[in-house]
Amino acid sequence: MTKKGLLLVIILFSLIFVLSSCSKQNGNSSSKPIGSMEQFKIVGQTAKENFKDVEEIYGSNSSYELGGVPFGSKQKNEYELMLKLEQVSPMTQQSFDNIRVKIQSYTNKILNKMSAVGIKHPILNLKIVDKNAVPFKGSEHLTTTFSLTK
């Protein structure tokens, strides 16, 4: 092989090496997972933007609190949604079950966003409480917390 041919082969391999390393770097930067704080912020924004759907059902005095994974917890796929309502009447298990069903499209949006931001096997614990964030009087023997999954 001549010097010119050898030089051409070296340049060709160098070019292939440089291009392949550039494509690997671009691939890694776009698929980098986001941190848990950023995940929570994005999911929280979804909960906030879609809460009007719940307000249409239960009135403007209804509210919510979204809680994330406790700091240092090994369970990274579980959030808590505390739904605060003025009243639940009648105070029966069927009433709480109906609330869970009526807001399913809202909770599904939150679960879908949890998945979209990289949370595997998301769990949303829906807790139905009064406007002061305490269990309703008379609901002590009823199920008012539901573990929802996608």
mmCIF file of C-alpha atoms in Angstrom:
data_model
loop_
_atom_site.group_PDB
_atom_site.id
_atom_site.type_symbol
_atom_site.label_atom_id
_atom_site.label_comp_id
_atom_site.label_asym_id
_atom_site.label_seq_id
_atom_site.Cartn_x
_atom_site.Cartn_y
_atom_site.Cartn_z
ATOM 1 C CA MET A 1 0.000 0.000 0.000
ATOM 2 C CA THR A 2 1.320 3.420 -0.836
ATOM 3 C CA LYS A 3 1.755 6.284 1.598
ATOM 4 C CA LYS A 4 -1.145 8.077 -0.023
ATOM 5 C CA GLY A 5 -3.421 5.013 0.354
ATOM 6 C CA LEU A 6 -2.362 4.462 3.969
ATOM 7 C CA LEU A 7 -3.025 8.103 4.784
ATOM 8 C CA LEU A 8 -6.477 7.874 3.189
ATOM 9 C CA VAL A 9 -7.352 4.778 5.274
ATOM 10 C CA ILE A 10 -6.195 6.498 8.498
ATOM 11 C CA ILE A 11 -8.268 9.581 7.725
ATOM 12 C CA LEU A 12 -11.316 7.444 6.906
ATOM 13 C CA PHE A 13 -11.073 5.486 10.197
ATOM 14 C CA SER A 14 -10.516 8.713 12.140
ATOM 15 C CA LEU A 15 -13.614 10.253 10.581
ATOM 16 C CA ILE A 16 -15.712 7.179 11.382
ATOM 17 C CA PHE A 17 -14.453 7.200 14.980
ATOM 18 C CA VAL A 18 -15.259 10.902 15.467
ATOM 19 C CA LEU A 19 -18.730 10.594 13.942
ATOM 20 C CA SER A 20 -19.626 7.519 15.987
ATOM 21 C CA SER A 21 -18.558 9.160 19.254
ATOM 22 C CA CYS A 22 -20.598 12.285 18.413
ATOM 23 C CA SER A 23 -23.744 10.251 17.802
ATOM 24 C CA LYS A 24 -23.296 8.407 21.128
ATOM 25 C CA GLN A 25 -23.001 11.702 23.007
ATOM 26 C CA ASN A 26 -26.144 13.093 21.372
ATOM 27 C CA GLY A 27 -28.074 9.918 22.202
ATOM 28 C CA ASN A 28 -27.061 10.015 25.862
ATOM 29 C CA SER A 29 -28.028 13.651 26.385
ATOM 30 C CA SER A 30 -31.552 13.220 24.998
ATOM 31 C CA SER A 31 -32.370 10.072 26.979
ATOM 32 C CA LYS A 32 -31.007 11.303 30.300
ATOM 33 C CA PRO A 33 -33.664 10.731 32.990
ATOM 34 C CA ILE A 34 -34.939 13.721 34.931
ATOM 35 C CA GLY A 35 -34.599 13.922 38.698
ATOM 36 C CA SER A 36 -37.373 13.211 41.182
ATOM 37 C CA MET A 37 -37.858 16.897 42.054
ATOM 38 C CA GLU A 38 -38.352 17.788 38.397
ATOM 39 C CA GLN A 39 -40.698 14.803 37.968
ATOM 40 C CA PHE A 40 -42.798 16.006 40.898
ATOM 41 C CA LYS A 41 -42.885 19.557 39.556
ATOM 42 C CA ILE A 42 -44.166 18.369 36.166
ATOM 43 C CA VAL A 43 -46.764 16.027 37.702
ATOM 44 C CA GLY A 44 -47.853 18.789 40.089
ATOM 45 C CA GLN A 45 -48.405 21.139 37.165
ATOM 46 C CA THR A 46 -50.640 18.527 35.520
ATOM 47 C CA ALA A 47 -52.651 18.147 38.745
ATOM 48 C CA LYS A 48 -53.072 21.919 38.984
ATOM 49 C CA GLU A 49 -54.010 22.484 35.347
ATOM 50 C CA ASN A 50 -56.657 19.753 35.357
ATOM 51 C CA PHE A 51 -58.227 20.380 38.768
ATOM 52 C CA LYS A 52 -60.957 22.473 37.130
ATOM 53 C CA ASP A 53 -62.470 19.126 36.062
ATOM 54 C CA VAL A 54 -62.908 18.189 39.743
ATOM 55 C CA GLU A 55 -64.182 21.658 40.654
ATOM 56 C CA GLU A 56 -66.939 21.280 38.061
ATOM 57 C CA ILE A 57 -68.143 18.180 39.915
ATOM 58 C CA TYR A 58 -67.611 19.219 43.564
ATOM 59 C CA GLY A 59 -67.616 23.015 43.439
ATOM 60 C CA SER A 60 -65.039 25.749 43.739
ATOM 61 C CA ASN A 61 -64.601 25.091 47.477
ATOM 62 C CA SER A 62 -63.004 21.740 46.746
ATOM 63 C CA SER A 63 -59.213 21.646 46.773
ATOM 64 C CA TYR A 64 -56.309 19.232 46.766
ATOM 65 C CA GLU A 65 -52.814 18.623 48.016
ATOM 66 C CA LEU A 66 -50.337 16.547 46.079
ATOM 67 C CA GLY A 67 -47.544 14.922 48.018
ATOM 68 C CA GLY A 68 -44.543 13.204 46.562
ATOM 69 C CA VAL A 69 -42.226 10.526 47.737
ATOM 70 C CA PRO A 70 -40.827 11.272 51.203
ATOM 71 C CA PHE A 71 -37.173 12.346 51.045
ATOM 72 C CA GLY A 72 -34.882 9.339 51.349
ATOM 73 C CA SER A 73 -37.637 6.810 50.661
ATOM 74 C CA LYS A 74 -36.807 3.794 48.548
ATOM 75 C CA GLN A 75 -40.344 3.855 47.111
ATOM 76 C CA LYS A 76 -39.952 6.269 44.172
ATOM 77 C CA ASN A 77 -43.179 5.536 42.303
ATOM 78 C CA GLU A 78 -45.821 6.606 44.822
ATOM 79 C CA TYR A 79 -47.554 9.987 45.207
ATOM 80 C CA GLU A 80 -50.433 11.000 47.470
ATOM 81 C CA LEU A 81 -53.386 13.072 46.324
ATOM 82 C CA MET A 82 -55.462 14.474 49.171
ATOM 83 C CA LEU A 83 -58.860 15.523 47.824
ATOM 84 C CA LYS A 84 -60.493 18.068 50.147
ATOM 85 C CA LEU A 85 -64.272 18.326 49.902
ATOM 86 C CA GLU A 86 -66.812 20.335 51.881
ATOM 87 C CA GLN A 87 -69.081 17.360 52.427
ATOM 88 C CA VAL A 88 -69.803 13.780 51.507
ATOM 89 C CA SER A 89 -73.430 12.829 51.805
ATOM 90 C CA PRO A 90 -74.650 10.299 52.665
ATOM 91 C CA MET A 91 -71.708 9.074 54.732
ATOM 92 C CA THR A 92 -71.535 5.609 53.167
ATOM 93 C CA GLN A 93 -68.901 3.503 51.477
ATOM 94 C CA GLN A 94 -70.821 3.859 48.226
ATOM 95 C CA SER A 95 -70.406 7.668 48.403
ATOM 96 C CA PHE A 96 -66.608 7.414 48.679
ATOM 97 C CA ASP A 97 -66.478 4.777 45.941
ATOM 98 C CA ASN A 98 -68.512 7.082 43.686
ATOM 99 C CA ILE A 99 -66.087 9.955 44.300
ATOM 100 C CA ARG A 100 -63.185 7.733 43.247
ATOM 101 C CA VAL A 101 -65.032 6.768 40.058
ATOM 102 C CA LYS A 102 -66.186 10.321 39.225
ATOM 103 C CA ILE A 103 -62.667 11.758 39.297
ATOM 104 C CA GLN A 104 -61.018 8.807 37.547
ATOM 105 C CA SER A 105 -60.307 10.824 34.386
ATOM 106 C CA TYR A 106 -58.474 13.387 36.568
ATOM 107 C CA THR A 107 -56.442 10.793 38.471
ATOM 108 C CA ASN A 108 -55.642 8.981 35.222
ATOM 109 C CA LYS A 109 -54.122 12.205 33.837
ATOM 110 C CA ILE A 110 -51.849 12.359 36.881
ATOM 111 C CA LEU A 111 -50.895 8.677 36.580
ATOM 112 C CA ASN A 112 -50.213 9.104 32.849
ATOM 113 C CA LYS A 113 -47.964 12.107 33.535
ATOM 114 C CA MET A 114 -46.142 10.121 36.230
ATOM 115 C CA SER A 115 -45.395 7.475 33.592
ATOM 116 C CA ALA A 116 -44.443 10.081 30.997
ATOM 117 C CA VAL A 117 -41.773 11.604 33.240
ATOM 118 C CA GLY A 118 -40.175 8.212 33.835
ATOM 119 C CA ILE A 119 -41.860 6.873 36.978
ATOM 120 C CA LYS A 120 -42.205 3.129 36.499
ATOM 121 C CA HIS A 121 -45.367 1.465 37.814
ATOM 122 C CA PRO A 122 -46.861 4.700 39.217
ATOM 123 C CA ILE A 123 -49.141 4.587 42.256
ATOM 124 C CA LEU A 124 -51.409 7.436 43.287
ATOM 125 C CA ASN A 125 -52.884 7.156 46.763
ATOM 126 C CA LEU A 126 -56.169 9.075 46.687
ATOM 127 C CA LYS A 127 -57.209 10.205 50.140
ATOM 128 C CA ILE A 128 -60.654 11.821 50.479
ATOM 129 C CA VAL A 129 -60.849 14.227 53.428
ATOM 130 C CA ASP A 130 -62.828 17.262 54.573
ATOM 131 C CA LYS A 131 -61.828 20.843 53.747
ATOM 132 C CA ASN A 132 -59.561 20.932 56.836
ATOM 133 C CA ALA A 133 -57.632 17.860 55.621
ATOM 134 C CA VAL A 134 -59.007 15.557 58.323
ATOM 135 C CA PRO A 135 -61.190 12.476 57.873
ATOM 136 C CA PHE A 136 -64.909 13.150 57.695
ATOM 137 C CA LYS A 137 -66.748 12.627 60.951
ATOM 138 C CA GLY A 138 -68.576 9.330 60.610
ATOM 139 C CA SER A 139 -66.123 7.861 58.070
ATOM 140 C CA GLU A 140 -63.944 6.103 60.646
ATOM 141 C CA HIS A 141 -64.986 2.618 59.493
ATOM 142 C CA LEU A 142 -65.103 3.400 55.788
ATOM 143 C CA THR A 143 -62.422 3.170 53.129
ATOM 144 C CA THR A 144 -61.506 6.752 52.219
ATOM 145 C CA THR A 145 -58.043 6.080 50.783
ATOM 146 C CA PHE A 146 -57.658 4.319 47.464
ATOM 147 C CA SER A 147 -54.453 3.081 45.863
ATOM 148 C CA LEU A 148 -54.749 3.824 42.142
ATOM 149 C CA THR A 149 -52.468 2.418 39.477
ATOM 150 C CA LYS A 150 -52.204 2.704 35.749
#
